[in-house]
Structures are given as C-alpha cells and as structure tokens.
C-alpha cells in the first residue's frame, strides 16, 4: 500500500520576464498598472507517494498555475523554501492562455540498478492533430548507460552500473514512443555521480518544419556499498628495537574506501596477536606493543590484520599482513670468562719466532657484538717475548 508524503509545505516564487517596451509604449508603470497576474489559489494541496517512481508529478485536484493575461510574458516558477533536501522541482507548462504549475520529483537511482530498468518517464503534449500532433523522443546528445523509449518517454537502465575506462558504452536509452528512459550501460557512482540528459520531443510533421521541445533530465546515483577497503600498501613491514617500551606504535595501517556513509567507515582488527603481544586501534589503525620484546626469544612476528567497513546490510572486508622484525639491542649483560682458571704451556728454547704453542678459550653469554671476544696479554713475566692474536685466541 502506498502512503502519501505528509507535512511538506513548498513556497514558490513567480518570475515574470517582461519584454522591453517599444513604439512609444509607457514603461513607467509596474505590474500593478497592467492586468492582474497571480496564482489561481494562494494555497494548493497536492500529493505524491513515498515509493513513487522518479520524475513523478504531484497530483492536485485543483488547477495549479496562473492565467496568462499577457501572452508576451515568459513565466518561470521557482521553489524558494520548504524543500531543503532538493527532492522537488517546479516546472511551467503553457497550454493556450494558461501556464500550468507542475511539481515533480528528481531522479535518484542506485548504482546497482539492473540493466533495462525503467527509471523515469518524460511526457510531452502537442495541440496539433494528425501526424503533426504525433511525436517521438530521443536524446539530444549522445548518452551512455541510459535509454529513452521514443514513444512513451520512459527512461531505463541499459548497461551494467560499473564504469570501466575501456568499456564506456551507451549509458542511457530512451523509448522514442513513450518517453521511457532506461539504463543502457555500466554505472559507478565512485566514477560519475550524476548525469544531465537533454531529451528532445519532435513531432512527425510531413509538411513544413518539424517542431520540437527540449527538456533536461538530471539523474543522481545513490551509493551502494560495493568497494571493500583497500590497504595502502598491500603488505606492511616494520622493525622494532627489542627494548622499546610497552605501548609504542610499531606500524600504522591505512586504507581507502570510496563508498559513502557507513560503507566508507573502516574498522581494524587483528586476526592473530601472538597471545596479546600486539593490539590495533580499531579506528586509527595504529598497531601497538603490549608486552616487552626479546630478540633472543623471537626475532619475527607475522600479524594478520582485517579492515572491515560498516556497510549495511552487507559489510565488506580486506586482509593484509604485517611483518614485525625485532632488532637486537647491545645489552652487554655478561662478562667474558675462561673455562679454566690457569693454563700451562710448553715451548722449546730453540722454537722459531711465530710458532703457536697454546690456545686459550673464553666464553660470553651475550649475543651479537656483545658476545664477541678480543684477547690480549695483560700482565705477567716475560712481557714482550710472547704475543696473542686478539681474534683467534692463539
């Protein structure tokens, strides 16, 4: 059951374009000096249903508009208040000596609209009779993605709603008989969010010049949550010193999601956190350390991170990986030590200079450069007669 739209009051402004006077006509008087010009009523009551098709005209039991007492005047209607969202448009339609006021809705469609879907219908009238009164519809300019029926004026979708640079075929078509405009090609709001179609209605006069009228149809694409978050870059690599304090940020995540509203809002989470060693801020994407690192225990952490948008009814997600490398810090906690307190070496008195006769061994429990040992003769008798290689301990 269709429910009418309630409680909306539109304030309209009447614009009159008066041609310049000539041939000695008096120009001192204003509109008040000439014939009466005004709406037939101070208030009109019209209805439009909440689920009506785009470009639907509001229905009124009364005749809306003004009586043309001066045919030389051009009348324009404009909505000045009451339509903050821009749902409606005021149009003028002259028939004989009366300028009708017509209120219609704008055309808004979802970018996921199926092909051949009718999205709007344009209408035209011709007071002529016979073939002169018959007319057809067509797009004045080449339009992609939509089509209009030449007879009925119905606008329909005629292509997939996903624009590709190499496949930008006709986007719209029109039925030349009934004026139905339909989607004829791909649409993507993230690429093009609105279209302005110029539609021409031309009569079929067999003699003389064909007469025509042109109308502009504005089509606005509504967003559909069709883009998952995109990580920039695809994979992250980070390095962290083993002595950084808990709470330090080791990596920042960044994503792009061109969808609007909730579909463009991204939240982050960790699929694995190594028993609580890391955490990620769901809003900012900052990955922080929650426990102390130890290079001697583990040198690498491979984190799986999920980015998920808040689209409804379906949310989309992406997954990336963050590799955290733990960098060793020179802690130098332990002193070198010899495995034996004292060593004894024997050498003959006629041994040639440079002969190796003893090897000493020391140990250091530190890692990296802290665990590297250099040897030297510190004290004792016979200084200057013996030497030790500082690297090889010989």
mmCIF file of C-alpha atoms in Angstrom:
data_model
loop_
_atom_site.group_PDB
_atom_site.id
_atom_site.type_symbol
_atom_site.label_atom_id
_atom_site.label_comp_id
_atom_site.label_asym_id
_atom_site.label_seq_id
_atom_site.Cartn_x
_atom_site.Cartn_y
_atom_site.Cartn_z
ATOM 1 C CA UNK A 1 0.000 0.000 0.000
ATOM 2 C CA UNK A 2 1.368 3.381 -0.984
ATOM 3 C CA UNK A 3 1.432 6.131 1.611
ATOM 4 C CA UNK A 4 1.443 9.789 0.529
ATOM 5 C CA UNK A 5 4.167 12.157 1.626
ATOM 6 C CA UNK A 6 2.803 14.224 4.519
ATOM 7 C CA UNK A 7 3.588 17.562 6.112
ATOM 8 C CA UNK A 8 5.723 19.218 3.397
ATOM 9 C CA UNK A 9 4.931 22.849 2.502
ATOM 10 C CA UNK A 10 6.610 24.415 -0.526
ATOM 11 C CA UNK A 11 6.864 28.177 -1.011
ATOM 12 C CA UNK A 12 7.041 29.165 -4.676
ATOM 13 C CA UNK A 13 8.241 32.307 -6.407
ATOM 14 C CA UNK A 14 6.669 33.536 -9.638
ATOM 15 C CA UNK A 15 9.115 35.141 -12.059
ATOM 16 C CA UNK A 16 7.862 37.214 -14.995
ATOM 17 C CA UNK A 17 10.189 38.158 -17.820
ATOM 18 C CA UNK A 18 8.680 41.289 -19.396
ATOM 19 C CA UNK A 19 9.977 42.279 -22.863
ATOM 20 C CA UNK A 20 11.263 45.854 -23.298
ATOM 21 C CA UNK A 21 8.716 48.410 -24.440
ATOM 22 C CA UNK A 22 8.899 49.957 -27.882
ATOM 23 C CA UNK A 23 6.981 52.217 -30.248
ATOM 24 C CA UNK A 24 6.301 54.836 -27.573
ATOM 25 C CA UNK A 25 4.751 52.488 -25.019
ATOM 26 C CA UNK A 26 4.717 53.714 -21.416
ATOM 27 C CA UNK A 27 7.348 51.989 -19.223
ATOM 28 C CA UNK A 28 6.761 53.939 -16.018
ATOM 29 C CA UNK A 29 4.075 51.642 -14.695
ATOM 30 C CA UNK A 30 4.847 48.356 -12.950
ATOM 31 C CA UNK A 31 2.970 45.091 -12.985
ATOM 32 C CA UNK A 32 0.362 46.633 -10.777
ATOM 33 C CA UNK A 33 -0.606 49.023 -13.595
ATOM 34 C CA UNK A 34 -1.377 46.204 -16.018
ATOM 35 C CA UNK A 35 -3.734 43.228 -15.976
ATOM 36 C CA UNK A 36 -3.877 41.106 -12.849
ATOM 37 C CA UNK A 37 -1.188 38.411 -12.604
ATOM 38 C CA UNK A 38 -1.304 35.787 -9.846
ATOM 39 C CA UNK A 39 -1.867 32.161 -8.909
ATOM 40 C CA UNK A 40 -5.385 30.814 -9.122
ATOM 41 C CA UNK A 41 -5.176 29.993 -5.392
ATOM 42 C CA UNK A 42 -2.999 31.133 -2.515
ATOM 43 C CA UNK A 43 -2.564 27.519 -1.322
ATOM 44 C CA UNK A 44 -2.562 24.306 -3.353
ATOM 45 C CA UNK A 45 -2.869 20.803 -1.949
ATOM 46 C CA UNK A 46 -1.034 18.053 -3.831
ATOM 47 C CA UNK A 47 0.117 14.517 -3.032
ATOM 48 C CA UNK A 48 2.971 12.290 -4.098
ATOM 49 C CA UNK A 49 3.514 8.748 -2.840
ATOM 50 C CA UNK A 50 6.680 7.879 -0.935
ATOM 51 C CA UNK A 51 7.566 4.983 -3.259
ATOM 52 C CA UNK A 52 6.684 6.773 -6.483
ATOM 53 C CA UNK A 53 8.972 6.474 -9.484
ATOM 54 C CA UNK A 54 11.446 9.252 -10.201
ATOM 55 C CA UNK A 55 10.130 12.319 -12.074
ATOM 56 C CA UNK A 56 6.643 11.644 -10.728
ATOM 57 C CA UNK A 57 4.403 14.713 -10.812
ATOM 58 C CA UNK A 58 2.442 15.690 -7.713
ATOM 59 C CA UNK A 59 -1.318 15.243 -8.050
ATOM 60 C CA UNK A 60 -3.689 18.097 -7.248
ATOM 61 C CA UNK A 61 -7.469 18.282 -7.575
ATOM 62 C CA UNK A 62 -7.243 21.994 -8.331
ATOM 63 C CA UNK A 63 -5.804 23.680 -11.394
ATOM 64 C CA UNK A 64 -2.355 24.938 -10.359
ATOM 65 C CA UNK A 65 -0.813 27.889 -12.170
ATOM 66 C CA UNK A 66 -1.743 31.334 -13.486
ATOM 67 C CA UNK A 67 -3.922 32.724 -16.264
ATOM 68 C CA UNK A 68 -1.837 34.416 -18.942
ATOM 69 C CA UNK A 69 -3.300 37.887 -19.437
ATOM 70 C CA UNK A 70 -0.229 38.954 -21.373
ATOM 71 C CA UNK A 71 0.995 36.357 -23.868
ATOM 72 C CA UNK A 72 4.283 38.242 -24.306
ATOM 73 C CA UNK A 73 5.368 37.449 -20.770
ATOM 74 C CA UNK A 74 7.545 34.419 -20.076
ATOM 75 C CA UNK A 75 6.628 32.695 -16.817
ATOM 76 C CA UNK A 76 9.074 30.816 -14.585
ATOM 77 C CA UNK A 77 8.325 29.056 -11.290
ATOM 78 C CA UNK A 78 10.900 28.540 -8.558
ATOM 79 C CA UNK A 79 10.704 26.762 -5.179
ATOM 80 C CA UNK A 80 12.128 29.180 -2.595
ATOM 81 C CA UNK A 81 11.638 27.219 0.640
ATOM 82 C CA UNK A 82 10.251 24.027 2.134
ATOM 83 C CA UNK A 83 12.461 21.668 0.105
ATOM 84 C CA UNK A 84 15.814 21.655 1.889
ATOM 85 C CA UNK A 85 16.737 18.230 0.514
ATOM 86 C CA UNK A 86 16.075 19.246 -3.090
ATOM 87 C CA UNK A 87 13.574 16.466 -3.758
ATOM 88 C CA UNK A 88 11.257 18.550 -5.943
ATOM 89 C CA UNK A 89 11.380 20.848 -8.922
ATOM 90 C CA UNK A 90 8.823 23.385 -10.155
ATOM 91 C CA UNK A 91 8.103 23.379 -13.886
ATOM 92 C CA UNK A 92 5.961 25.544 -16.107
ATOM 93 C CA UNK A 93 3.809 24.223 -18.945
ATOM 94 C CA UNK A 94 1.911 26.627 -21.172
ATOM 95 C CA UNK A 95 -1.282 25.462 -22.819
ATOM 96 C CA UNK A 96 -3.325 28.131 -24.521
ATOM 97 C CA UNK A 97 -3.746 31.098 -22.172
ATOM 98 C CA UNK A 98 -2.843 29.194 -19.019
ATOM 99 C CA UNK A 99 0.619 28.490 -17.554
ATOM 100 C CA UNK A 100 0.332 25.299 -15.516
ATOM 101 C CA UNK A 101 2.451 24.778 -12.392
ATOM 102 C CA UNK A 102 3.839 21.245 -12.199
ATOM 103 C CA UNK A 103 5.767 19.870 -9.211
ATOM 104 C CA UNK A 104 7.854 16.784 -9.858
ATOM 105 C CA UNK A 105 10.429 14.695 -8.016
ATOM 106 C CA UNK A 106 14.056 14.337 -9.046
ATOM 107 C CA UNK A 107 15.521 11.106 -10.410
ATOM 108 C CA UNK A 108 17.736 9.168 -7.987
ATOM 109 C CA UNK A 109 18.798 5.575 -8.660
ATOM 110 C CA UNK A 110 21.158 3.104 -7.006
ATOM 111 C CA UNK A 111 24.400 2.349 -8.826
ATOM 112 C CA UNK A 112 23.479 -1.357 -8.606
ATOM 113 C CA UNK A 113 20.289 -0.895 -10.657
ATOM 114 C CA UNK A 114 19.819 -3.862 -13.074
ATOM 115 C CA UNK A 115 20.010 -3.361 -16.817
ATOM 116 C CA UNK A 116 16.855 -2.380 -18.716
ATOM 117 C CA UNK A 117 15.311 -0.993 -15.518
ATOM 118 C CA UNK A 118 12.915 1.898 -16.180
ATOM 119 C CA UNK A 119 13.993 4.878 -14.080
ATOM 120 C CA UNK A 120 11.874 7.789 -15.350
ATOM 121 C CA UNK A 121 9.292 8.777 -17.917
ATOM 122 C CA UNK A 122 9.194 12.110 -19.682
ATOM 123 C CA UNK A 123 5.941 13.421 -21.154
ATOM 124 C CA UNK A 124 5.089 15.929 -23.842
ATOM 125 C CA UNK A 125 1.883 17.172 -25.486
ATOM 126 C CA UNK A 126 1.131 18.659 -28.881
ATOM 127 C CA UNK A 127 -2.033 20.618 -29.655
ATOM 128 C CA UNK A 128 -1.799 19.793 -33.368
ATOM 129 C CA UNK A 129 -3.835 16.989 -34.865
ATOM 130 C CA UNK A 130 -2.918 14.191 -37.232
ATOM 131 C CA UNK A 131 0.730 13.451 -37.928
ATOM 132 C CA UNK A 132 1.613 16.970 -36.794
ATOM 133 C CA UNK A 133 0.407 16.019 -33.336
ATOM 134 C CA UNK A 134 2.396 12.788 -33.217
ATOM 135 C CA UNK A 135 5.901 12.997 -31.819
ATOM 136 C CA UNK A 136 8.804 10.857 -30.667
ATOM 137 C CA UNK A 137 11.506 11.113 -28.007
ATOM 138 C CA UNK A 138 15.279 10.888 -28.280
ATOM 139 C CA UNK A 139 18.396 12.108 -26.510
ATOM 140 C CA UNK A 140 19.637 15.377 -27.908
ATOM 141 C CA UNK A 141 23.251 14.423 -27.116
ATOM 142 C CA UNK A 142 24.922 11.025 -27.172
ATOM 143 C CA UNK A 143 24.198 9.476 -23.768
ATOM 144 C CA UNK A 144 25.801 6.390 -22.256
ATOM 145 C CA UNK A 145 24.222 3.909 -19.832
ATOM 146 C CA UNK A 146 20.606 5.095 -20.263
ATOM 147 C CA UNK A 147 17.978 4.792 -22.978
ATOM 148 C CA UNK A 148 14.639 6.517 -23.590
ATOM 149 C CA UNK A 149 11.671 4.930 -25.358
ATOM 150 C CA UNK A 150 10.811 7.089 -28.408
ATOM 151 C CA UNK A 151 7.057 6.738 -27.907
ATOM 152 C CA UNK A 152 6.404 6.502 -24.164
ATOM 153 C CA UNK A 153 9.286 8.668 -22.908
ATOM 154 C CA UNK A 154 10.278 6.077 -20.265
ATOM 155 C CA UNK A 155 13.966 6.222 -19.238
ATOM 156 C CA UNK A 156 15.573 2.851 -18.434
ATOM 157 C CA UNK A 157 18.974 1.407 -17.490
ATOM 158 C CA UNK A 158 20.723 -0.258 -20.421
ATOM 159 C CA UNK A 159 24.171 -1.235 -19.118
ATOM 160 C CA UNK A 160 25.979 -2.592 -16.059
ATOM 161 C CA UNK A 161 26.457 0.004 -13.331
ATOM 162 C CA UNK A 162 30.229 -0.244 -13.169
ATOM 163 C CA UNK A 163 32.150 2.141 -15.369
ATOM 164 C CA UNK A 164 35.324 0.840 -16.988
ATOM 165 C CA UNK A 165 37.639 3.152 -18.918
ATOM 166 C CA UNK A 166 37.856 0.632 -21.749
ATOM 167 C CA UNK A 167 34.136 -0.180 -21.772
ATOM 168 C CA UNK A 168 32.152 3.053 -21.584
ATOM 169 C CA UNK A 169 29.303 2.153 -23.903
ATOM 170 C CA UNK A 170 25.884 3.799 -24.053
ATOM 171 C CA UNK A 171 24.765 4.550 -20.523
ATOM 172 C CA UNK A 172 21.158 5.520 -21.162
ATOM 173 C CA UNK A 173 18.493 4.829 -23.748
ATOM 174 C CA UNK A 174 15.047 6.264 -24.408
ATOM 175 C CA UNK A 175 11.915 4.715 -25.879
ATOM 176 C CA UNK A 176 11.065 7.026 -28.764
ATOM 177 C CA UNK A 177 7.347 6.257 -28.472
ATOM 178 C CA UNK A 178 6.518 6.509 -24.769
ATOM 179 C CA UNK A 179 9.482 8.563 -23.461
ATOM 180 C CA UNK A 180 10.742 5.877 -21.059
ATOM 181 C CA UNK A 181 14.426 6.397 -20.211
ATOM 182 C CA UNK A 182 16.352 3.293 -19.137
ATOM 183 C CA UNK A 183 19.895 2.408 -18.116
ATOM 184 C CA UNK A 184 21.846 1.075 -21.074
ATOM 185 C CA UNK A 185 25.428 0.814 -19.790
ATOM 186 C CA UNK A 186 27.613 0.483 -16.727
ATOM 187 C CA UNK A 187 27.292 2.923 -13.824
ATOM 188 C CA UNK A 188 29.675 3.594 -10.962
ATOM 189 C CA UNK A 189 28.944 6.415 -8.509
ATOM 190 C CA UNK A 190 32.589 6.490 -7.462
ATOM 191 C CA UNK A 191 33.409 7.441 -11.071
ATOM 192 C CA UNK A 192 30.422 9.602 -12.109
ATOM 193 C CA UNK A 193 27.789 10.553 -9.506
ATOM 194 C CA UNK A 194 25.247 12.448 -11.649
ATOM 195 C CA UNK A 195 24.092 12.808 -15.241
ATOM 196 C CA UNK A 196 22.238 15.599 -17.036
ATOM 197 C CA UNK A 197 20.301 14.243 -20.014
ATOM 198 C CA UNK A 198 18.836 16.529 -22.655
ATOM 199 C CA UNK A 199 15.754 14.906 -24.173
ATOM 200 C CA UNK A 200 14.074 16.223 -27.296
ATOM 201 C CA UNK A 201 10.471 15.582 -28.310
ATOM 202 C CA UNK A 202 9.939 16.212 -32.041
ATOM 203 C CA UNK A 203 6.677 15.982 -33.969
ATOM 204 C CA UNK A 204 6.205 13.975 -37.154
ATOM 205 C CA UNK A 205 5.003 16.762 -39.408
ATOM 206 C CA UNK A 206 5.008 15.596 -43.027
ATOM 207 C CA UNK A 207 4.809 19.114 -44.418
ATOM 208 C CA UNK A 208 6.775 22.123 -43.283
ATOM 209 C CA UNK A 209 9.307 22.228 -40.497
ATOM 210 C CA UNK A 210 9.133 19.732 -37.675
ATOM 211 C CA UNK A 211 8.644 21.363 -34.301
ATOM 212 C CA UNK A 212 10.356 20.193 -31.155
ATOM 213 C CA UNK A 213 10.827 20.824 -27.449
ATOM 214 C CA UNK A 214 13.829 20.040 -25.211
ATOM 215 C CA UNK A 215 13.847 19.078 -21.520
ATOM 216 C CA UNK A 216 16.767 18.354 -19.168
ATOM 217 C CA UNK A 217 16.599 15.213 -17.019
ATOM 218 C CA UNK A 218 19.010 15.120 -14.060
ATOM 219 C CA UNK A 219 19.867 11.633 -12.780
ATOM 220 C CA UNK A 220 21.633 11.228 -9.419
ATOM 221 C CA UNK A 221 23.272 7.918 -8.499
ATOM 222 C CA UNK A 222 22.777 6.625 -4.982
ATOM 223 C CA UNK A 223 25.753 4.927 -3.376
ATOM 224 C CA UNK A 224 25.880 1.150 -2.973
ATOM 225 C CA UNK A 225 28.477 -0.442 -0.699
ATOM 226 C CA UNK A 226 30.413 -2.187 -3.467
ATOM 227 C CA UNK A 227 34.036 -1.280 -2.667
ATOM 228 C CA UNK A 228 35.961 -3.205 0.013
ATOM 229 C CA UNK A 229 38.632 -1.293 1.963
ATOM 230 C CA UNK A 230 41.939 -1.178 0.110
ATOM 231 C CA UNK A 231 45.145 -1.379 2.155
ATOM 232 C CA UNK A 232 47.944 1.032 1.223
ATOM 233 C CA UNK A 233 50.422 -0.644 0.791
ATOM 234 C CA UNK A 234 49.299 -4.229 0.268
ATOM 235 C CA UNK A 235 51.768 -5.662 2.818
ATOM 236 C CA UNK A 236 53.479 -3.925 5.742
ATOM 237 C CA UNK A 237 56.986 -4.419 7.129
ATOM 238 C CA UNK A 238 58.133 -2.867 10.406
ATOM 239 C CA UNK A 239 61.270 -3.014 12.582
ATOM 240 C CA UNK A 240 61.194 -2.635 16.370
ATOM 241 C CA UNK A 241 64.085 -2.454 18.830
ATOM 242 C CA UNK A 242 63.779 -5.101 21.478
ATOM 243 C CA UNK A 243 63.965 -2.525 24.284
ATOM 244 C CA UNK A 244 61.136 -0.195 23.143
ATOM 245 C CA UNK A 245 58.582 0.441 25.905
ATOM 246 C CA UNK A 246 55.155 -1.171 26.004
ATOM 247 C CA UNK A 247 52.565 0.985 24.217
ATOM 248 C CA UNK A 248 54.901 2.082 21.417
ATOM 249 C CA UNK A 249 53.323 2.195 17.934
ATOM 250 C CA UNK A 250 55.208 -0.194 15.655
ATOM 251 C CA UNK A 251 53.095 0.342 12.487
ATOM 252 C CA UNK A 252 50.262 2.488 11.111
ATOM 253 C CA UNK A 253 47.614 0.959 8.860
ATOM 254 C CA UNK A 254 45.976 2.950 6.077
ATOM 255 C CA UNK A 255 43.055 2.069 3.800
ATOM 256 C CA UNK A 256 40.929 3.720 1.136
ATOM 257 C CA UNK A 257 37.195 3.097 0.707
ATOM 258 C CA UNK A 258 35.375 5.401 -1.766
ATOM 259 C CA UNK A 259 31.895 4.351 -0.606
ATOM 260 C CA UNK A 260 29.791 6.936 1.208
ATOM 261 C CA UNK A 261 28.363 6.898 4.729
ATOM 262 C CA UNK A 262 28.792 3.727 6.750
ATOM 263 C CA UNK A 263 30.130 1.914 3.695
ATOM 264 C CA UNK A 264 33.194 4.163 3.773
ATOM 265 C CA UNK A 265 33.863 3.875 7.516
ATOM 266 C CA UNK A 266 36.568 1.281 8.218
ATOM 267 C CA UNK A 267 37.406 -0.578 11.433
ATOM 268 C CA UNK A 268 40.588 -2.611 12.027
ATOM 269 C CA UNK A 269 41.162 -5.815 13.987
ATOM 270 C CA UNK A 270 43.929 -8.399 14.495
ATOM 271 C CA UNK A 271 43.287 -11.961 13.370
ATOM 272 C CA UNK A 272 46.312 -13.114 15.422
ATOM 273 C CA UNK A 273 48.048 -11.112 18.150
ATOM 274 C CA UNK A 274 50.593 -13.688 19.396
ATOM 275 C CA UNK A 275 48.927 -14.150 22.786
ATOM 276 C CA UNK A 276 48.360 -10.478 23.335
ATOM 277 C CA UNK A 277 51.786 -9.208 22.254
ATOM 278 C CA UNK A 278 50.211 -6.612 19.953
ATOM 279 C CA UNK A 279 46.961 -4.660 19.652
ATOM 280 C CA UNK A 280 45.444 -2.430 16.950
ATOM 281 C CA UNK A 281 43.317 0.679 17.405
ATOM 282 C CA UNK A 282 40.081 -0.113 15.574
ATOM 283 C CA UNK A 283 39.603 3.459 14.340
ATOM 284 C CA UNK A 284 43.110 4.797 13.627
ATOM 285 C CA UNK A 285 44.832 1.562 12.573
ATOM 286 C CA UNK A 286 47.774 2.058 14.979
ATOM 287 C CA UNK A 287 49.454 -1.230 15.972
ATOM 288 C CA UNK A 288 50.971 -1.016 19.469
ATOM 289 C CA UNK A 289 53.216 -3.242 21.539
ATOM 290 C CA UNK A 290 51.524 -4.678 24.641
ATOM 291 C CA UNK A 291 54.378 -6.839 26.008
ATOM 292 C CA UNK A 292 58.165 -6.488 26.145
ATOM 293 C CA UNK A 293 60.114 -7.894 23.209
ATOM 294 C CA UNK A 294 63.149 -10.169 23.480
ATOM 295 C CA UNK A 295 65.357 -10.686 20.462
ATOM 296 C CA UNK A 296 66.868 -13.845 21.947
ATOM 297 C CA UNK A 297 63.373 -15.376 22.238
ATOM 298 C CA UNK A 298 61.748 -14.381 18.923
ATOM 299 C CA UNK A 299 63.046 -12.290 16.038
ATOM 300 C CA UNK A 300 59.930 -12.030 13.781
ATOM 301 C CA UNK A 301 56.174 -11.658 14.210
ATOM 302 C CA UNK A 302 53.735 -12.055 11.293
ATOM 303 C CA UNK A 303 50.413 -10.380 12.079
ATOM 304 C CA UNK A 304 47.176 -10.815 10.099
ATOM 305 C CA UNK A 305 45.091 -7.619 10.049
ATOM 306 C CA UNK A 306 41.477 -7.204 8.899
ATOM 307 C CA UNK A 307 39.885 -3.969 7.650
ATOM 308 C CA UNK A 308 36.076 -4.104 7.552
ATOM 309 C CA UNK A 309 33.649 -1.352 6.586
ATOM 310 C CA UNK A 310 30.333 -0.684 8.356
ATOM 311 C CA UNK A 311 28.104 -1.022 5.289
ATOM 312 C CA UNK A 312 24.546 -2.254 5.693
ATOM 313 C CA UNK A 313 23.078 -4.770 5.090
ATOM 314 C CA UNK A 314 26.371 -6.228 3.849
ATOM 315 C CA UNK A 315 29.818 -5.108 5.019
ATOM 316 C CA UNK A 316 32.992 -5.755 3.024
ATOM 317 C CA UNK A 317 36.469 -6.561 4.328
ATOM 318 C CA UNK A 318 40.092 -6.930 3.273
ATOM 319 C CA UNK A 319 43.040 -8.710 4.904
ATOM 320 C CA UNK A 320 46.720 -7.794 4.929
ATOM 321 C CA UNK A 321 49.867 -8.958 6.700
ATOM 322 C CA UNK A 322 52.263 -7.027 8.919
ATOM 323 C CA UNK A 323 55.774 -8.400 9.431
ATOM 324 C CA UNK A 324 57.445 -7.065 12.580
ATOM 325 C CA UNK A 325 61.198 -7.638 12.841
ATOM 326 C CA UNK A 326 62.731 -7.440 16.314
ATOM 327 C CA UNK A 327 66.103 -5.663 16.264
ATOM 328 C CA UNK A 328 68.773 -6.770 18.725
ATOM 329 C CA UNK A 329 69.973 -4.185 21.252
ATOM 330 C CA UNK A 330 73.530 -4.248 22.736
ATOM 331 C CA UNK A 331 72.599 -5.119 26.286
ATOM 332 C CA UNK A 332 76.142 -6.414 27.314
ATOM 333 C CA UNK A 333 74.859 -8.084 30.422
ATOM 334 C CA UNK A 334 77.594 -10.712 30.908
ATOM 335 C CA UNK A 335 81.401 -10.541 31.246
ATOM 336 C CA UNK A 336 83.646 -12.956 29.337
ATOM 337 C CA UNK A 337 85.003 -15.876 31.345
ATOM 338 C CA UNK A 338 87.623 -18.584 30.860
ATOM 339 C CA UNK A 339 86.670 -22.198 31.161
ATOM 340 C CA UNK A 340 89.866 -22.818 33.229
ATOM 341 C CA UNK A 341 91.404 -20.694 35.953
ATOM 342 C CA UNK A 342 95.027 -21.367 34.851
ATOM 343 C CA UNK A 343 96.702 -22.890 31.786
ATOM 344 C CA UNK A 344 100.149 -24.372 31.270
ATOM 345 C CA UNK A 345 102.053 -24.244 28.008
ATOM 346 C CA UNK A 346 105.393 -25.805 26.998
ATOM 347 C CA UNK A 347 107.795 -24.404 24.435
ATOM 348 C CA UNK A 348 111.329 -25.471 23.474
ATOM 349 C CA UNK A 349 114.114 -22.970 23.821
ATOM 350 C CA UNK A 350 115.019 -23.185 20.149
ATOM 351 C CA UNK A 351 111.445 -22.727 18.892
ATOM 352 C CA UNK A 352 111.232 -20.360 15.929
ATOM 353 C CA UNK A 353 109.539 -16.994 16.354
ATOM 354 C CA UNK A 354 105.851 -17.099 15.338
ATOM 355 C CA UNK A 355 105.303 -20.680 16.393
ATOM 356 C CA UNK A 356 101.895 -21.362 18.019
ATOM 357 C CA UNK A 357 102.173 -23.382 21.172
ATOM 358 C CA UNK A 358 98.932 -22.690 23.165
ATOM 359 C CA UNK A 359 95.264 -21.784 22.635
ATOM 360 C CA UNK A 360 93.124 -20.151 25.327
ATOM 361 C CA UNK A 361 89.318 -20.215 25.231
ATOM 362 C CA UNK A 362 86.891 -17.699 26.787
ATOM 363 C CA UNK A 363 83.089 -17.525 26.642
ATOM 364 C CA UNK A 364 80.498 -14.682 26.687
ATOM 365 C CA UNK A 365 76.757 -15.329 27.124
ATOM 366 C CA UNK A 366 75.787 -12.085 25.363
ATOM 367 C CA UNK A 367 74.645 -12.204 21.733
ATOM 368 C CA UNK A 368 75.661 -10.175 18.742
ATOM 369 C CA UNK A 369 78.606 -7.824 19.125
ATOM 370 C CA UNK A 370 78.224 -8.032 22.901
ATOM 371 C CA UNK A 371 79.223 -11.695 22.700
ATOM 372 C CA UNK A 372 82.316 -11.128 20.559
ATOM 373 C CA UNK A 373 85.632 -11.505 22.476
ATOM 374 C CA UNK A 374 89.026 -9.880 21.941
ATOM 375 C CA UNK A 375 92.180 -11.292 23.585
ATOM 376 C CA UNK A 376 95.295 -9.507 24.862
ATOM 377 C CA UNK A 377 98.229 -10.225 27.270
ATOM 378 C CA UNK A 378 97.562 -8.058 30.278
ATOM 379 C CA UNK A 379 100.394 -8.750 32.741
ATOM 380 C CA UNK A 380 102.998 -11.287 33.907
ATOM 381 C CA UNK A 381 106.637 -12.195 33.443
ATOM 382 C CA UNK A 382 108.166 -12.445 30.022
ATOM 383 C CA UNK A 383 106.305 -9.472 28.594
ATOM 384 C CA UNK A 384 107.444 -8.749 25.100
ATOM 385 C CA UNK A 385 108.536 -12.311 24.434
ATOM 386 C CA UNK A 386 105.039 -13.692 23.739
ATOM 387 C CA UNK A 387 102.026 -12.403 21.740
ATOM 388 C CA UNK A 388 98.391 -13.467 21.313
ATOM 389 C CA UNK A 389 96.119 -12.983 18.307
ATOM 390 C CA UNK A 390 93.262 -10.792 19.565
ATOM 391 C CA UNK A 391 90.704 -12.505 17.314
ATOM 392 C CA UNK A 392 91.715 -16.176 17.134
ATOM 393 C CA UNK A 393 92.920 -16.608 20.774
ATOM 394 C CA UNK A 394 96.233 -18.190 19.641
#
